[in-house]
GROMACS .gro file of C-alpha atoms in nm:
model
  181
    1UNK     CA    1  -2.252   1.232  -3.110
    2UNK     CA    2  -2.281   0.868  -3.142
    3UNK     CA    3  -1.808   0.888  -3.044
    4UNK     CA    4  -1.897   1.099  -2.735
    5UNK     CA    5  -2.105   0.824  -2.611
    6UNK     CA    6  -1.880   0.538  -2.653
    7UNK     CA    7  -1.610   0.646  -2.535
    8UNK     CA    8  -1.893   0.752  -2.237
    9UNK     CA    9  -1.961   0.358  -2.181
   10UNK     CA   10  -1.561   0.269  -2.207
   11UNK     CA   11  -1.479   0.514  -2.032
   12UNK     CA   12  -1.817   0.370  -1.733
   13UNK     CA   13  -1.657   0.068  -1.837
   14UNK     CA   14  -1.326   0.102  -1.732
   15UNK     CA   15  -1.508   0.232  -1.349
   16UNK     CA   16  -1.698  -0.073  -1.316
   17UNK     CA   17  -1.336  -0.295  -1.364
   18UNK     CA   18  -1.157  -0.015  -1.182
   19UNK     CA   19  -1.490  -0.070  -0.851
   20UNK     CA   20  -1.467  -0.403  -0.905
   21UNK     CA   21  -1.105  -0.493  -0.881
   22UNK     CA   22  -1.121  -0.233  -0.540
   23UNK     CA   23  -1.399  -0.416  -0.367
   24UNK     CA   24  -1.111  -0.778  -0.486
   25UNK     CA   25  -0.859  -0.600  -0.354
   26UNK     CA   26  -1.032  -0.497   0.022
   27UNK     CA   27  -1.147  -0.838   0.083
   28UNK     CA   28  -0.737  -0.938   0.055
   29UNK     CA   29  -0.735  -0.692   0.323
   30UNK     CA   30  -1.022  -0.786   0.574
   31UNK     CA   31  -0.864  -1.135   0.512
   32UNK     CA   32  -0.759  -1.331   0.869
   33UNK     CA   33  -0.586  -1.585   0.746
   34UNK     CA   34  -0.304  -1.743   0.509
   35UNK     CA   35  -0.263  -2.005   0.358
   36UNK     CA   36   0.028  -2.088   0.203
   37UNK     CA   37   0.410  -2.011   0.346
   38UNK     CA   38   0.705  -1.746   0.194
   39UNK     CA   39   0.969  -1.885   0.477
   40UNK     CA   40   0.996  -1.498   0.512
   41UNK     CA   41   1.169  -1.321   0.798
   42UNK     CA   42   0.962  -1.069   0.922
   43UNK     CA   43   1.234  -0.755   0.863
   44UNK     CA   44   1.236  -0.896   0.505
   45UNK     CA   45   0.813  -0.893   0.514
   46UNK     CA   46   0.774  -0.531   0.590
   47UNK     CA   47   1.073  -0.343   0.800
   48UNK     CA   48   1.197  -0.451   1.111
   49UNK     CA   49   1.059  -0.527   1.431
   50UNK     CA   50   1.131  -0.183   1.631
   51UNK     CA   51   1.003   0.009   1.283
   52UNK     CA   52   0.670  -0.161   1.308
   53UNK     CA   53   0.673  -0.038   1.635
   54UNK     CA   54   0.674   0.282   1.486
   55UNK     CA   55   0.412   0.218   1.220
   56UNK     CA   56   0.190  -0.026   1.368
   57UNK     CA   57  -0.125   0.111   1.336
   58UNK     CA   58  -0.413  -0.104   1.164
   59UNK     CA   59  -0.523  -0.034   0.786
   60UNK     CA   60  -0.911  -0.094   0.736
   61UNK     CA   61  -1.099   0.087   0.501
   62UNK     CA   62  -1.420   0.089   0.701
   63UNK     CA   63  -1.602   0.368   0.760
   64UNK     CA   64  -1.691   0.364   1.091
   65UNK     CA   65  -1.282   0.292   1.233
   66UNK     CA   66  -1.090   0.632   1.357
   67UNK     CA   67  -0.793   0.510   1.324
   68UNK     CA   68  -0.588   0.761   0.969
   69UNK     CA   69  -0.494   0.629   0.745
   70UNK     CA   70  -0.106   0.768   0.658
   71UNK     CA   71   0.059   0.746   0.327
   72UNK     CA   72   0.364   0.790   0.367
   73UNK     CA   73   0.704   0.941   0.036
   74UNK     CA   74   0.879   0.713   0.002
   75UNK     CA   75   1.270   0.886  -0.005
   76UNK     CA   76   1.470   0.624  -0.006
   77UNK     CA   77   1.368   0.352   0.260
   78UNK     CA   78   1.178   0.136  -0.032
   79UNK     CA   79   1.199   0.050  -0.300
   80UNK     CA   80   1.268   0.342  -0.554
   81UNK     CA   81   0.890   0.220  -0.778
   82UNK     CA   82   0.735   0.331  -0.493
   83UNK     CA   83   0.602   0.682  -0.420
   84UNK     CA   84   0.395   0.652  -0.144
   85UNK     CA   85   0.258   0.338   0.115
   86UNK     CA   86   0.024   0.213   0.360
   87UNK     CA   87   0.145   0.044   0.700
   88UNK     CA   88   0.034  -0.110   0.918
   89UNK     CA   89   0.085  -0.415   1.105
   90UNK     CA   90  -0.028  -0.680   0.948
   91UNK     CA   91  -0.111  -0.558   0.534
   92UNK     CA   92   0.068  -0.284   0.314
   93UNK     CA   93  -0.062  -0.152   0.016
   94UNK     CA   94   0.254   0.016  -0.175
   95UNK     CA   95   0.140   0.311  -0.392
   96UNK     CA   96   0.421   0.302  -0.750
   97UNK     CA   97   0.306   0.502  -1.141
   98UNK     CA   98   0.157   0.157  -1.301
   99UNK     CA   99  -0.059   0.080  -1.032
  100UNK     CA  100  -0.064  -0.025  -0.605
  101UNK     CA  101   0.049  -0.338  -0.467
  102UNK     CA  102  -0.071  -0.507  -0.173
  103UNK     CA  103   0.101  -0.691   0.095
  104UNK     CA  104  -0.004  -0.899   0.338
  105UNK     CA  105   0.087  -1.017   0.599
  106UNK     CA  106   0.102  -1.264   0.926
  107UNK     CA  107   0.421  -1.291   1.216
  108UNK     CA  108   0.464  -1.674   1.334
  109UNK     CA  109   0.615  -1.463   1.718
  110UNK     CA  110   0.694  -1.825   1.812
  111UNK     CA  111   0.933  -1.889   1.578
  112UNK     CA  112   0.809  -2.246   1.577
  113UNK     CA  113   0.862  -2.277   1.213
  114UNK     CA  114   1.311  -2.174   1.221
  115UNK     CA  115   1.365  -2.132   1.631
  116UNK     CA  116   1.540  -1.805   1.723
  117UNK     CA  117   1.388  -1.590   1.364
  118UNK     CA  118   1.049  -1.417   1.375
  119UNK     CA  119   0.856  -1.570   1.052
  120UNK     CA  120   0.578  -1.478   0.838
  121UNK     CA  121   0.384  -1.542   0.648
  122UNK     CA  122   0.321  -1.352   0.297
  123UNK     CA  123   0.067  -1.273   0.012
  124UNK     CA  124   0.094  -1.001  -0.294
  125UNK     CA  125  -0.151  -0.886  -0.549
  126UNK     CA  126  -0.076  -0.586  -0.742
  127UNK     CA  127  -0.303  -0.394  -0.903
  128UNK     CA  128  -0.162  -0.260  -1.253
  129UNK     CA  129  -0.368   0.098  -1.370
  130UNK     CA  130  -0.511  -0.152  -1.748
  131UNK     CA  131  -0.531   0.115  -2.093
  132UNK     CA  132  -0.345   0.371  -1.890
  133UNK     CA  133   0.035   0.457  -2.017
  134UNK     CA  134   0.147   0.389  -1.725
  135UNK     CA  135   0.323   0.790  -1.607
  136UNK     CA  136   0.029   0.924  -1.402
  137UNK     CA  137   0.261   0.944  -1.164
  138UNK     CA  138   0.091   0.925  -0.741
  139UNK     CA  139   0.059   1.261  -0.549
  140UNK     CA  140   0.002   1.357  -0.149
  141UNK     CA  141  -0.258   1.559  -0.053
  142UNK     CA  142  -0.372   1.692   0.234
  143UNK     CA  143   0.000   1.707   0.464
  144UNK     CA  144  -0.069   1.625   0.770
  145UNK     CA  145   0.111   1.744   1.117
  146UNK     CA  146   0.260   1.481   1.271
  147UNK     CA  147   0.548   1.343   1.131
  148UNK     CA  148   0.642   0.994   1.043
  149UNK     CA  149   1.008   0.796   1.172
  150UNK     CA  150   1.061   0.517   1.010
  151UNK     CA  151   1.284   0.309   0.973
  152UNK     CA  152   1.365   0.021   0.737
  153UNK     CA  153   1.716  -0.039   0.744
  154UNK     CA  154   1.975  -0.179   1.026
  155UNK     CA  155   2.178   0.149   0.981
  156UNK     CA  156   2.091   0.482   1.220
  157UNK     CA  157   2.176   0.659   0.952
  158UNK     CA  158   1.972   0.529   0.630
  159UNK     CA  159   1.674   0.623   0.892
  160UNK     CA  160   1.390   0.829   0.757
  161UNK     CA  161   1.329   1.114   1.050
  162UNK     CA  162   1.057   1.394   0.968
  163UNK     CA  163   0.829   1.222   0.695
  164UNK     CA  164   0.476   1.402   0.604
  165UNK     CA  165   0.258   1.220   0.551
  166UNK     CA  166  -0.071   1.225   0.349
  167UNK     CA  167  -0.469   1.243   0.439
  168UNK     CA  168  -0.463   1.132   0.079
  169UNK     CA  169  -0.334   1.020  -0.266
  170UNK     CA  170  -0.439   1.120  -0.586
  171UNK     CA  171  -0.348   1.005  -0.911
  172UNK     CA  172  -0.422   1.269  -1.127
  173UNK     CA  173  -0.521   1.118  -1.507
  174UNK     CA  174  -0.486   0.829  -1.464
  175UNK     CA  175  -0.755   0.801  -1.846
  176UNK     CA  176  -0.846   1.076  -2.020
  177UNK     CA  177  -1.084   1.278  -1.808
  178UNK     CA  178  -1.028   0.999  -1.524
  179UNK     CA  179  -0.860   1.153  -1.126
  180UNK     CA  180  -0.860   0.856  -0.867
  181UNK     CA  181  -0.848   0.962  -0.512
   0.00000   0.00000   0.00000
């Protein structure tokens, strides 16, 4: 009996830590200004400007926000460690088996720093699921009926069309008895 109570306490404390991490991540997402610069071009920070127009939906975790969240499956348009991602105007979230990565960036439209080249300021936060073996694969739920087009690479043969976005991503059994959705 005592072992079950201790296990419940450990699981509850893990969930509290996870909630705190998600709260911190949400604060980062809502930040309006950046202090550091990376010198990345816009294409390196996210995707090219043409592709961004196709995915130009702000990501928000506010319950009153009317924009839908589209979790897009990675079918070769990003690093192979990414299973799903959210793409927004100035933020992306990447879902991997070991956790998620939040990338915030801001474009310098005037090209003040390097005239003629669109620059971006970028900050990235990686959230790892501690105490797991990293084998919980994120799965897309509630496939949306709207297909997504992705122009991540310059050549038309590398473009992805007809990707089925999901409205939820679930991490099954991240910890014993704990699924994350």
